[in-house]
């Protein structure tokens, strides 16, 4: 064990800012001997996709922002790899920490491992078993080049063992997104437009759509919008820029019962989740947040990494099947929301302690 430990944490996309907010706070509180250097790849760059999270959640400004936003997978990942290698060589961290399964995750893990810097992966072991998803490739590769793997669930741990990852590298710590939901609950905020746009508490469906498989297929995107229309429910849809661009390019019609708003900050998102009737989403994080807020979730995908939600009946996989989406929204299942699938809200602290123990 060393007396100080320089940890480079790499973030780039919206869900990573939420996770970093609670983990950085836990490191500062419980393991101040770890000196964290935050790097933003710039993958997400609009104010509402990036800066708003830093402002609202009190995340320190990144020490480096590589400004690599947009472009194809190869180009963006390649530019991140090059930029990250440069800052790692300059900063000389003792370890690199990555979150989830985005292009920023794989770029950082790859840059670090080639410089012989140990990698810690938060949210390790998640699998959809669908290798056409860019996220599946990112997480499989990242897990196999990481030294310390923080699995949120027992299922994630089993997935890693099944792939032959050494047992001693894996720690089941719960999910930092559950920590975040608890930590920021008191600060959740009703959006200023909520009543002006004619919405009532508890009487709307909250929807998000951004997965490549849904946005890059016009057929699927149209089918999802049709499903929302058929449900007849009032729907609030904070729209990811990727989805907005596709809808605009194809001039798709937005159903009359669907209200599009700009992406919201995390504090407003928590409020919208907590006060919804139910949630329809293709997001990984939002599926879990539905459960944290005790809301039934209609998942707009054919499979999920968060299988325990489906097994417990709190989440149904409706894919991009209009009728299945409309039926699931109209007749949500009842289920038990009390099971502790994702720990008890102390995941960030557990990770901080393990990082220090391995320093
Ligand atoms: C990325 C992640 C996905 C994650 C999601 C979280 C990968 C491969 N995908 O998907 O796993 O669930 O983030 O939201 O890493 N754009 C903007 N402004 C922004 C950000 C994006 O206009 O601030 C537009 C750009 O046209 C960009 C496109 O969205 O090319 C896609 O962005 P990108 O970061 O590549 O992928 P996401 O779909 O956001
Ligand atoms: N989120 C948000 N505003 C939005 C949509 C999502 O703050 O308009 C938050 C959401 O509450 C969750 C995270 O962003 O904490 C999930 O990110 P996203 O759905 O983009 O990615 P995924 O989890 O699918 O990787």
Tab-separated table of C-alpha atoms and ligand atoms in Angstrom:
chain	number	residue	atom	x	y	z
A	1	UNK	CA	0.000	0.000	0.000
A	2	UNK	CA	1.248	3.480	-0.917
A	3	UNK	CA	0.715	6.717	1.030
A	4	UNK	CA	-1.129	8.436	-1.812
A	5	UNK	CA	-2.689	7.014	-4.923
A	6	UNK	CA	-3.291	8.959	-8.102
A	7	UNK	CA	-6.455	7.758	-9.764
A	8	UNK	CA	-7.465	8.957	-13.206
A	9	UNK	CA	-11.229	8.690	-13.696
A	10	UNK	CA	-12.455	8.929	-17.262
A	11	UNK	CA	-15.981	10.029	-18.156
A	12	UNK	CA	-17.582	11.171	-21.391
A	13	UNK	CA	-21.288	10.372	-21.566
A	14	UNK	CA	-24.318	11.427	-19.504
A	15	UNK	CA	-24.741	8.291	-17.349
A	16	UNK	CA	-21.052	8.421	-16.432
A	17	UNK	CA	-21.403	11.902	-14.931
A	18	UNK	CA	-24.131	10.638	-12.591
A	19	UNK	CA	-21.992	7.666	-11.505
A	20	UNK	CA	-18.872	9.800	-11.098
A	21	UNK	CA	-20.761	12.320	-8.957
A	22	UNK	CA	-21.363	9.804	-6.184
A	23	UNK	CA	-18.085	7.931	-6.467
A	24	UNK	CA	-15.947	11.080	-6.419
A	25	UNK	CA	-17.885	12.309	-3.376
A	26	UNK	CA	-17.316	8.950	-1.621
A	27	UNK	CA	-13.610	8.995	-2.415
A	28	UNK	CA	-13.259	12.509	-1.011
A	29	UNK	CA	-15.209	11.608	2.106
A	30	UNK	CA	-13.867	8.151	2.912
A	31	UNK	CA	-10.531	7.830	1.110
A	32	UNK	CA	-9.007	11.298	0.768
A	33	UNK	CA	-5.595	9.641	0.299
A	34	UNK	CA	-6.769	8.810	-3.219
A	35	UNK	CA	-6.033	11.811	-5.432
A	36	UNK	CA	-8.486	11.805	-8.283
A	37	UNK	CA	-7.824	13.401	-11.665
A	38	UNK	CA	-10.991	13.639	-13.727
A	39	UNK	CA	-10.804	13.451	-17.515
A	40	UNK	CA	-13.765	14.195	-19.817
A	41	UNK	CA	-13.400	12.793	-23.312
A	42	UNK	CA	-16.010	15.231	-24.626
A	43	UNK	CA	-18.164	12.411	-26.040
A	44	UNK	CA	-21.257	14.287	-24.854
A	45	UNK	CA	-20.846	18.009	-25.264
A	46	UNK	CA	-24.195	19.856	-25.343
A	47	UNK	CA	-24.864	21.796	-22.163
A	48	UNK	CA	-27.884	19.593	-21.391
A	49	UNK	CA	-25.940	16.388	-22.019
A	50	UNK	CA	-22.829	17.343	-20.072
A	51	UNK	CA	-22.236	20.670	-18.297
A	52	UNK	CA	-25.623	20.659	-16.510
A	53	UNK	CA	-24.584	17.479	-14.640
A	54	UNK	CA	-21.345	19.056	-13.437
A	55	UNK	CA	-23.196	22.186	-12.260
A	56	UNK	CA	-26.117	20.458	-10.563
A	57	UNK	CA	-24.356	17.479	-9.041
A	58	UNK	CA	-21.311	19.382	-7.792
A	59	UNK	CA	-18.798	17.415	-9.860
A	60	UNK	CA	-15.406	19.103	-10.018
A	61	UNK	CA	-14.463	20.527	-13.392
A	62	UNK	CA	-12.422	17.952	-15.315
A	63	UNK	CA	-8.667	18.485	-15.256
A	64	UNK	CA	-8.675	17.644	-18.975
A	65	UNK	CA	-11.397	17.794	-21.612
A	66	UNK	CA	-10.375	16.139	-24.851
A	67	UNK	CA	-13.260	17.619	-26.840
A	68	UNK	CA	-13.835	14.461	-28.885
A	69	UNK	CA	-17.559	14.636	-29.641
A	70	UNK	CA	-19.492	13.127	-32.546
A	71	UNK	CA	-18.184	11.201	-35.535
A	72	UNK	CA	-18.174	7.499	-36.334
A	73	UNK	CA	-17.232	4.859	-33.749
A	74	UNK	CA	-13.787	4.352	-35.243
A	75	UNK	CA	-12.979	8.011	-35.538
A	76	UNK	CA	-14.306	9.031	-32.114
A	77	UNK	CA	-12.796	6.049	-30.280
A	78	UNK	CA	-9.485	6.504	-32.088
A	79	UNK	CA	-9.285	10.187	-31.206
A	80	UNK	CA	-10.123	9.438	-27.587
A	81	UNK	CA	-7.477	6.710	-27.461
A	82	UNK	CA	-4.840	9.085	-28.735
A	83	UNK	CA	-5.860	11.929	-26.422
A	84	UNK	CA	-6.146	9.675	-23.375
A	85	UNK	CA	-2.751	8.114	-23.976
A	86	UNK	CA	-1.281	11.613	-24.045
A	87	UNK	CA	-2.869	12.733	-20.748
A	88	UNK	CA	-2.022	9.418	-19.074
A	89	UNK	CA	1.617	9.797	-20.081
A	90	UNK	CA	1.623	13.362	-18.807
A	91	UNK	CA	-0.193	12.665	-15.519
A	92	UNK	CA	1.281	9.241	-14.760
A	93	UNK	CA	-1.682	7.870	-12.768
A	94	UNK	CA	-1.307	4.786	-10.545
A	95	UNK	CA	-4.661	3.497	-11.780
A	96	UNK	CA	-7.413	4.373	-14.259
A	97	UNK	CA	-11.102	4.087	-13.428
A	98	UNK	CA	-13.761	3.663	-16.112
A	99	UNK	CA	-17.554	3.443	-15.992
A	100	UNK	CA	-20.070	1.404	-17.937
A	101	UNK	CA	-19.878	0.585	-21.620
A	102	UNK	CA	-19.463	3.624	-23.835
A	103	UNK	CA	-16.784	4.409	-26.390
A	104	UNK	CA	-15.105	6.552	-23.708
A	105	UNK	CA	-14.933	3.448	-21.478
A	106	UNK	CA	-13.176	1.214	-23.990
A	107	UNK	CA	-10.855	3.991	-25.178
A	108	UNK	CA	-9.688	4.713	-21.635
A	109	UNK	CA	-9.287	1.055	-20.706
A	110	UNK	CA	-7.291	0.337	-23.842
A	111	UNK	CA	-5.058	3.401	-23.509
A	112	UNK	CA	-4.311	2.505	-19.883
A	113	UNK	CA	-3.638	-1.205	-20.302
A	114	UNK	CA	-1.151	-0.539	-23.111
A	115	UNK	CA	0.727	1.808	-20.782
A	116	UNK	CA	0.645	-0.932	-18.100
A	117	UNK	CA	-1.615	1.131	-15.851
A	118	UNK	CA	-4.141	-1.041	-13.974
A	119	UNK	CA	-7.777	-0.473	-14.901
A	120	UNK	CA	-10.762	-0.555	-12.534
A	121	UNK	CA	-14.167	-1.032	-14.162
A	122	UNK	CA	-17.351	0.157	-12.467
A	123	UNK	CA	-20.445	-1.698	-13.721
A	124	UNK	CA	-18.496	-4.765	-14.813
A	125	UNK	CA	-20.092	-8.008	-15.952
A	126	UNK	CA	-23.259	-6.674	-17.556
A	127	UNK	CA	-24.216	-8.641	-20.637
A	128	UNK	CA	-27.044	-8.482	-23.168
A	129	UNK	CA	-25.456	-11.344	-25.164
A	130	UNK	CA	-26.199	-9.262	-28.243
A	131	UNK	CA	-22.908	-8.531	-29.944
A	132	UNK	CA	-24.474	-6.209	-32.504
A	133	UNK	CA	-24.719	-3.614	-29.711
A	134	UNK	CA	-21.669	-1.340	-29.539
A	135	UNK	CA	-22.040	-1.325	-25.751
A	136	UNK	CA	-21.700	-5.129	-25.547
A	137	UNK	CA	-18.369	-5.038	-27.384
A	138	UNK	CA	-17.181	-2.152	-25.198
A	139	UNK	CA	-17.983	-3.896	-21.931
A	140	UNK	CA	-16.701	-7.351	-22.867
A	141	UNK	CA	-13.341	-5.936	-23.965
A	142	UNK	CA	-13.112	-3.588	-20.976
A	143	UNK	CA	-13.836	-6.401	-18.510
A	144	UNK	CA	-11.144	-8.591	-20.023
A	145	UNK	CA	-8.440	-5.932	-19.731
A	146	UNK	CA	-9.384	-4.705	-16.249
A	147	UNK	CA	-7.616	-5.654	-13.028
A	148	UNK	CA	-10.393	-4.677	-10.661
A	149	UNK	CA	-13.974	-5.400	-11.665
A	150	UNK	CA	-16.835	-3.882	-9.700
A	151	UNK	CA	-19.942	-5.918	-10.481
A	152	UNK	CA	-23.266	-4.367	-9.451
A	153	UNK	CA	-25.170	-7.656	-9.152
A	154	UNK	CA	-24.651	-11.370	-8.580
A	155	UNK	CA	-25.697	-11.993	-12.179
A	156	UNK	CA	-22.934	-9.681	-13.383
A	157	UNK	CA	-20.439	-11.597	-11.243
A	158	UNK	CA	-21.623	-14.937	-12.687
A	159	UNK	CA	-21.251	-13.573	-16.221
A	160	UNK	CA	-17.625	-12.677	-15.508
A	161	UNK	CA	-16.839	-16.061	-13.970
A	162	UNK	CA	-18.474	-17.786	-16.952
A	163	UNK	CA	-16.013	-15.933	-19.210
A	164	UNK	CA	-13.088	-17.171	-17.163
A	165	UNK	CA	-12.218	-13.914	-15.409
A	166	UNK	CA	-10.167	-14.567	-12.280
A	167	UNK	CA	-12.376	-14.614	-9.180
A	168	UNK	CA	-10.034	-12.483	-7.120
A	169	UNK	CA	-10.442	-9.550	-9.502
A	170	UNK	CA	-14.232	-9.386	-9.097
A	171	UNK	CA	-16.119	-7.605	-6.300
A	172	UNK	CA	-19.886	-7.411	-6.040
A	173	UNK	CA	-20.482	-3.932	-4.632
A	174	UNK	CA	-24.018	-2.965	-5.627
A	175	UNK	CA	-24.877	-0.205	-8.048
A	176	UNK	CA	-23.626	3.370	-7.773
A	177	UNK	CA	-26.764	4.538	-9.599
A	178	UNK	CA	-28.786	3.425	-6.591
A	179	UNK	CA	-26.468	5.472	-4.380
A	180	UNK	CA	-27.083	8.445	-6.696
A	181	UNK	CA	-30.864	8.025	-6.586
A	182	UNK	CA	-30.760	8.105	-2.772
A	183	UNK	CA	-28.087	10.797	-2.491
A	184	UNK	CA	-29.858	13.282	-4.767
A	185	UNK	CA	-33.486	12.379	-3.919
A	186	UNK	CA	-34.026	15.398	-1.653
A	187	UNK	CA	-32.827	17.752	-4.360
A	188	UNK	CA	-35.067	16.400	-7.111
A	189	UNK	CA	-36.775	19.281	-8.890
A	190	UNK	CA	-40.072	19.727	-10.707
A	191	UNK	CA	-39.392	21.112	-14.198
A	192	UNK	CA	-40.624	24.694	-14.632
A	193	UNK	CA	-42.658	23.719	-17.714
A	194	UNK	CA	-44.474	20.795	-16.054
A	195	UNK	CA	-47.828	22.438	-15.267
A	196	UNK	CA	-47.663	24.930	-18.145
A	197	UNK	CA	-47.575	21.998	-20.560
A	198	UNK	CA	-50.703	20.564	-18.928
A	199	UNK	CA	-49.215	17.693	-16.919
A	200	UNK	CA	-50.470	16.416	-13.562
A	201	UNK	CA	-48.472	14.544	-10.939
A	202	UNK	CA	-48.829	10.777	-11.317
A	203	UNK	CA	-50.644	11.009	-14.633
A	204	UNK	CA	-48.088	10.688	-17.394
A	205	UNK	CA	-45.718	8.181	-18.912
A	206	UNK	CA	-42.046	9.213	-18.922
A	207	UNK	CA	-40.244	8.002	-22.030
A	208	UNK	CA	-36.639	8.094	-23.243
A	209	UNK	CA	-35.262	6.718	-26.529
A	210	UNK	CA	-31.646	6.853	-27.637
A	211	UNK	CA	-30.248	3.367	-28.360
A	212	UNK	CA	-28.535	2.987	-31.718
A	213	UNK	CA	-30.713	-0.043	-32.514
A	214	UNK	CA	-33.834	2.131	-32.183
A	215	UNK	CA	-32.645	5.455	-33.571
A	216	UNK	CA	-30.745	4.034	-36.537
A	217	UNK	CA	-33.719	2.013	-37.727
A	218	UNK	CA	-36.502	4.184	-39.063
A	219	UNK	CA	-38.790	1.189	-38.944
A	220	UNK	CA	-38.193	0.685	-35.195
A	221	UNK	CA	-38.370	4.373	-34.369
A	222	UNK	CA	-41.706	4.699	-36.165
A	223	UNK	CA	-43.031	1.564	-34.478
A	224	UNK	CA	-42.103	2.899	-31.025
A	225	UNK	CA	-43.801	6.238	-31.723
A	226	UNK	CA	-46.859	4.327	-32.976
A	227	UNK	CA	-46.888	2.270	-29.777
A	228	UNK	CA	-46.836	5.442	-27.680
A	229	UNK	CA	-49.666	6.850	-29.808
A	230	UNK	CA	-51.748	3.676	-29.454
A	231	UNK	CA	-51.348	3.701	-25.670
A	232	UNK	CA	-53.374	6.924	-25.594
A	233	UNK	CA	-51.467	8.026	-22.458
A	234	UNK	CA	-49.978	11.444	-22.000
A	235	UNK	CA	-46.264	10.990	-22.607
A	236	UNK	CA	-43.316	13.232	-21.690
A	237	UNK	CA	-40.293	12.512	-23.857
A	238	UNK	CA	-37.055	14.377	-22.991
A	239	UNK	CA	-35.312	13.806	-26.284
A	240	UNK	CA	-31.684	12.755	-26.720
A	241	UNK	CA	-30.010	14.789	-29.517
A	242	UNK	CA	-29.313	11.621	-31.487
A	243	UNK	CA	-33.047	10.790	-31.592
A	244	UNK	CA	-33.986	14.392	-32.344
A	245	UNK	CA	-31.629	14.389	-35.327
A	246	UNK	CA	-33.085	11.151	-36.732
A	247	UNK	CA	-36.691	12.291	-36.298
A	248	UNK	CA	-35.945	15.618	-37.951
A	249	UNK	CA	-34.064	14.026	-40.857
A	250	UNK	CA	-36.862	11.549	-41.576
A	251	UNK	CA	-39.577	14.137	-40.829
A	252	UNK	CA	-41.361	11.667	-38.568
A	253	UNK	CA	-44.610	12.844	-37.076
A	254	UNK	CA	-44.788	13.088	-33.303
A	255	UNK	CA	-48.091	11.663	-31.990
A	256	UNK	CA	-50.447	14.223	-30.444
A	257	UNK	CA	-50.266	12.575	-27.003
A	258	UNK	CA	-46.454	12.805	-26.902
A	259	UNK	CA	-44.777	15.991	-25.671
A	260	UNK	CA	-41.146	16.397	-26.646
A	261	UNK	CA	-38.912	18.387	-24.322
A	262	UNK	CA	-35.176	19.034	-24.290
A	263	UNK	CA	-33.025	16.584	-22.315
A	264	UNK	CA	-33.424	17.440	-18.634
A	265	UNK	CA	-30.827	17.552	-15.876
A	266	UNK	CA	-30.558	14.660	-13.421
A	267	UNK	CA	-32.473	16.444	-10.638
A	268	UNK	CA	-35.458	17.069	-12.906
A	269	UNK	CA	-35.163	13.568	-14.314
A	270	UNK	CA	-35.421	12.122	-10.792
A	271	UNK	CA	-38.537	14.189	-10.165
A	272	UNK	CA	-40.131	13.136	-13.455
A	273	UNK	CA	-39.380	9.481	-12.734
A	274	UNK	CA	-40.691	9.608	-9.179
A	275	UNK	CA	-43.937	11.305	-10.204
A	276	UNK	CA	-44.741	9.318	-13.342
A	277	UNK	CA	-47.363	6.606	-13.780
A	278	UNK	CA	-44.760	4.386	-15.388
A	279	UNK	CA	-41.648	4.608	-17.519
A	280	UNK	CA	-40.991	3.478	-21.107
A	281	UNK	CA	-37.336	3.488	-22.101
A	282	UNK	CA	-34.471	1.868	-23.953
A	283	UNK	CA	-31.940	3.303	-21.480
A	284	UNK	CA	-29.972	1.029	-19.194
A	285	UNK	CA	-29.811	3.503	-16.327
A	286	UNK	CA	-33.433	4.590	-16.559
A	287	UNK	CA	-34.659	0.967	-16.295
A	288	UNK	CA	-33.007	0.728	-12.890
A	289	UNK	CA	-34.169	4.178	-11.821
A	290	UNK	CA	-37.750	3.090	-12.601
A	291	UNK	CA	-37.272	0.320	-10.041
A	292	UNK	CA	-35.671	2.663	-7.482
A	293	UNK	CA	-38.724	4.922	-7.792
A	294	UNK	CA	-41.092	1.932	-7.695
A	295	UNK	CA	-42.385	2.445	-11.229
A	296	UNK	CA	-43.197	-0.272	-13.719
A	297	UNK	CA	-40.892	-0.161	-16.739
A	298	UNK	CA	-41.702	-0.934	-20.371
A	299	UNK	CA	-38.354	-1.579	-22.028
A	300	UNK	CA	-38.126	-0.689	-25.693
A	301	UNK	CA	-35.613	-3.432	-26.451
A	302	UNK	CA	-35.643	-7.199	-27.027
A	303	UNK	CA	-33.222	-7.937	-24.214
A	304	UNK	CA	-31.802	-6.256	-21.137
A	305	UNK	CA	-28.660	-6.545	-19.048
A	306	UNK	CA	-30.777	-5.946	-15.937
A	307	UNK	CA	-32.457	-9.355	-16.046
A	308	UNK	CA	-33.543	-9.328	-12.399
A	309	UNK	CA	-36.025	-6.543	-13.229
A	310	UNK	CA	-37.723	-8.694	-15.851
A	311	UNK	CA	-37.605	-11.845	-13.702
A	312	UNK	CA	-39.325	-9.972	-10.872
A	313	UNK	CA	-42.076	-8.719	-13.198
A	314	UNK	CA	-41.179	-5.032	-12.673
A	315	UNK	CA	-39.991	-4.640	-16.241
A	316	UNK	CA	-41.369	-6.000	-19.489
A	317	UNK	CA	-39.455	-6.248	-22.756
A	318	UNK	CA	-41.726	-4.791	-25.414
A	319	UNK	CA	-39.075	-4.265	-28.090
A	320	UNK	CA	-40.205	-2.018	-30.905
A	321	UNK	CA	-43.539	-3.811	-31.227
A	322	UNK	CA	-46.262	-1.143	-31.296
A	323	UNK	CA	-49.011	-3.342	-29.884
A	324	UNK	CA	-46.812	-4.799	-27.151
A	325	UNK	CA	-45.746	-1.271	-26.138
A	326	UNK	CA	-49.319	0.033	-26.080
A	327	UNK	CA	-50.587	-2.992	-24.132
A	328	UNK	CA	-47.779	-2.852	-21.589
A	329	UNK	CA	-48.387	0.858	-20.985
A	330	UNK	CA	-52.151	0.379	-20.720
A	331	UNK	CA	-51.963	-2.603	-18.360
A	332	UNK	CA	-48.824	-2.371	-16.205
A	333	UNK	CA	-48.039	-5.444	-14.109
A	334	UNK	CA	-47.880	-5.245	-10.358
A	335	UNK	CA	-44.653	-6.395	-8.756
A	336	UNK	CA	-42.568	-6.333	-5.595
A	337	UNK	CA	-40.256	-3.315	-5.564
A	338	UNK	CA	-38.710	-4.087	-2.189
A	339	UNK	CA	-35.930	-6.492	-3.205
A	340	UNK	CA	-32.403	-5.190	-2.850
A	341	UNK	CA	-31.046	-6.142	-6.252
A	342	UNK	CA	-28.645	-3.220	-6.320
A	343	UNK	CA	-27.270	-3.083	-2.804
A	344	UNK	CA	-28.186	-0.647	-0.064
A	345	UNK	CA	-26.870	2.647	-1.344
A	346	UNK	CA	-23.289	2.167	-0.139
A	347	UNK	CA	-21.758	0.988	-3.378
A	348	UNK	CA	-19.605	4.084	-3.935
A	349	UNK	CA	-18.063	3.766	-0.495
A	350	UNK	CA	-17.375	0.057	-1.063
A	351	UNK	CA	-15.616	0.896	-4.320
A	352	UNK	CA	-13.537	3.643	-2.676
A	353	UNK	CA	-12.428	1.200	0.032
A	354	UNK	CA	-11.515	-1.532	-2.471
A	355	UNK	CA	-9.591	0.930	-4.631
A	356	UNK	CA	-7.556	1.942	-1.604
A	357	UNK	CA	-7.010	-1.655	-0.516
A	358	UNK	CA	-5.565	-2.382	-3.970
A	359	UNK	CA	-3.495	0.814	-4.167
B	1	LIG	C1	-23.716	6.931	-25.942
B	1	LIG	C2	-23.282	5.514	-25.607
B	1	LIG	C3	-24.456	4.727	-25.059
B	1	LIG	C4	-25.074	5.438	-23.877
B	1	LIG	C5	-25.418	6.864	-24.269
B	1	LIG	C6	-25.895	7.625	-23.057
B	1	LIG	C7	-21.527	4.613	-27.075
B	1	LIG	C8	-21.241	3.708	-28.210
B	1	LIG	N1	-22.836	4.816	-26.814
B	1	LIG	O1	-24.680	6.851	-26.961
B	1	LIG	O2	-24.016	3.452	-24.626
B	1	LIG	O3	-26.239	4.755	-23.508
B	1	LIG	O4	-24.248	7.532	-24.782
B	1	LIG	O5	-26.675	8.724	-23.395
B	1	LIG	O6	-20.632	5.129	-26.445
B	1	LIG	N2	-25.015	14.242	-29.775
B	1	LIG	C9	-25.206	15.597	-29.708
B	1	LIG	N3	-24.846	16.231	-28.537
B	1	LIG	C10	-24.294	15.587	-27.494
B	1	LIG	C11	-24.104	14.199	-27.583
B	1	LIG	C12	-24.469	13.542	-28.728
B	1	LIG	O7	-25.687	16.225	-30.634
B	1	LIG	O8	-23.996	16.235	-26.463
B	1	LIG	C13	-25.412	13.555	-31.032
B	1	LIG	C14	-24.314	13.613	-32.089
B	1	LIG	O9	-24.908	13.666	-33.333
B	1	LIG	C15	-23.631	12.284	-31.918
B	1	LIG	C16	-24.821	11.382	-31.588
B	1	LIG	O10	-25.655	12.178	-30.764
B	1	LIG	O11	-22.939	11.865	-33.066
B	1	LIG	C17	-24.463	10.111	-30.877
B	1	LIG	O12	-23.665	10.393	-29.731
B	1	LIG	P1	-22.693	9.256	-29.140
B	1	LIG	O13	-22.041	9.784	-27.936
B	1	LIG	O14	-21.843	8.712	-30.217
B	1	LIG	O15	-23.676	8.099	-28.781
B	1	LIG	P2	-24.983	8.084	-27.879
B	1	LIG	O16	-26.109	7.665	-28.741
B	1	LIG	O17	-25.112	9.337	-27.116
B	2	LIG	N1	-31.037	11.318	-17.707
B	2	LIG	C1	-31.159	12.680	-17.441
B	2	LIG	N2	-31.880	13.434	-18.307
B	2	LIG	C2	-32.498	12.917	-19.407
B	2	LIG	C3	-32.381	11.531	-19.646
B	2	LIG	C4	-31.623	10.755	-18.787
B	2	LIG	O1	-30.621	13.168	-16.454
B	2	LIG	O2	-33.132	13.691	-20.154
B	2	LIG	C5	-30.231	10.496	-16.777
B	2	LIG	C6	-30.969	9.324	-16.200
B	2	LIG	O3	-31.724	9.714	-15.075
B	2	LIG	C7	-29.838	8.377	-15.870
B	2	LIG	C8	-28.851	8.628	-16.988
B	2	LIG	O4	-29.162	9.928	-17.492
B	2	LIG	O5	-29.249	8.699	-14.629
B	2	LIG	C9	-29.030	7.584	-18.042
B	2	LIG	O6	-28.411	7.982	-19.184
B	2	LIG	P1	-28.824	7.448	-20.623
B	2	LIG	O7	-30.214	6.973	-20.634
B	2	LIG	O8	-28.456	8.521	-21.566
B	2	LIG	O9	-27.774	6.260	-20.846
B	2	LIG	P2	-27.726	4.714	-20.488
B	2	LIG	O10	-28.010	4.546	-19.040
B	2	LIG	O11	-28.696	4.013	-21.371
B	2	LIG	O12	-26.339	4.328	-20.856
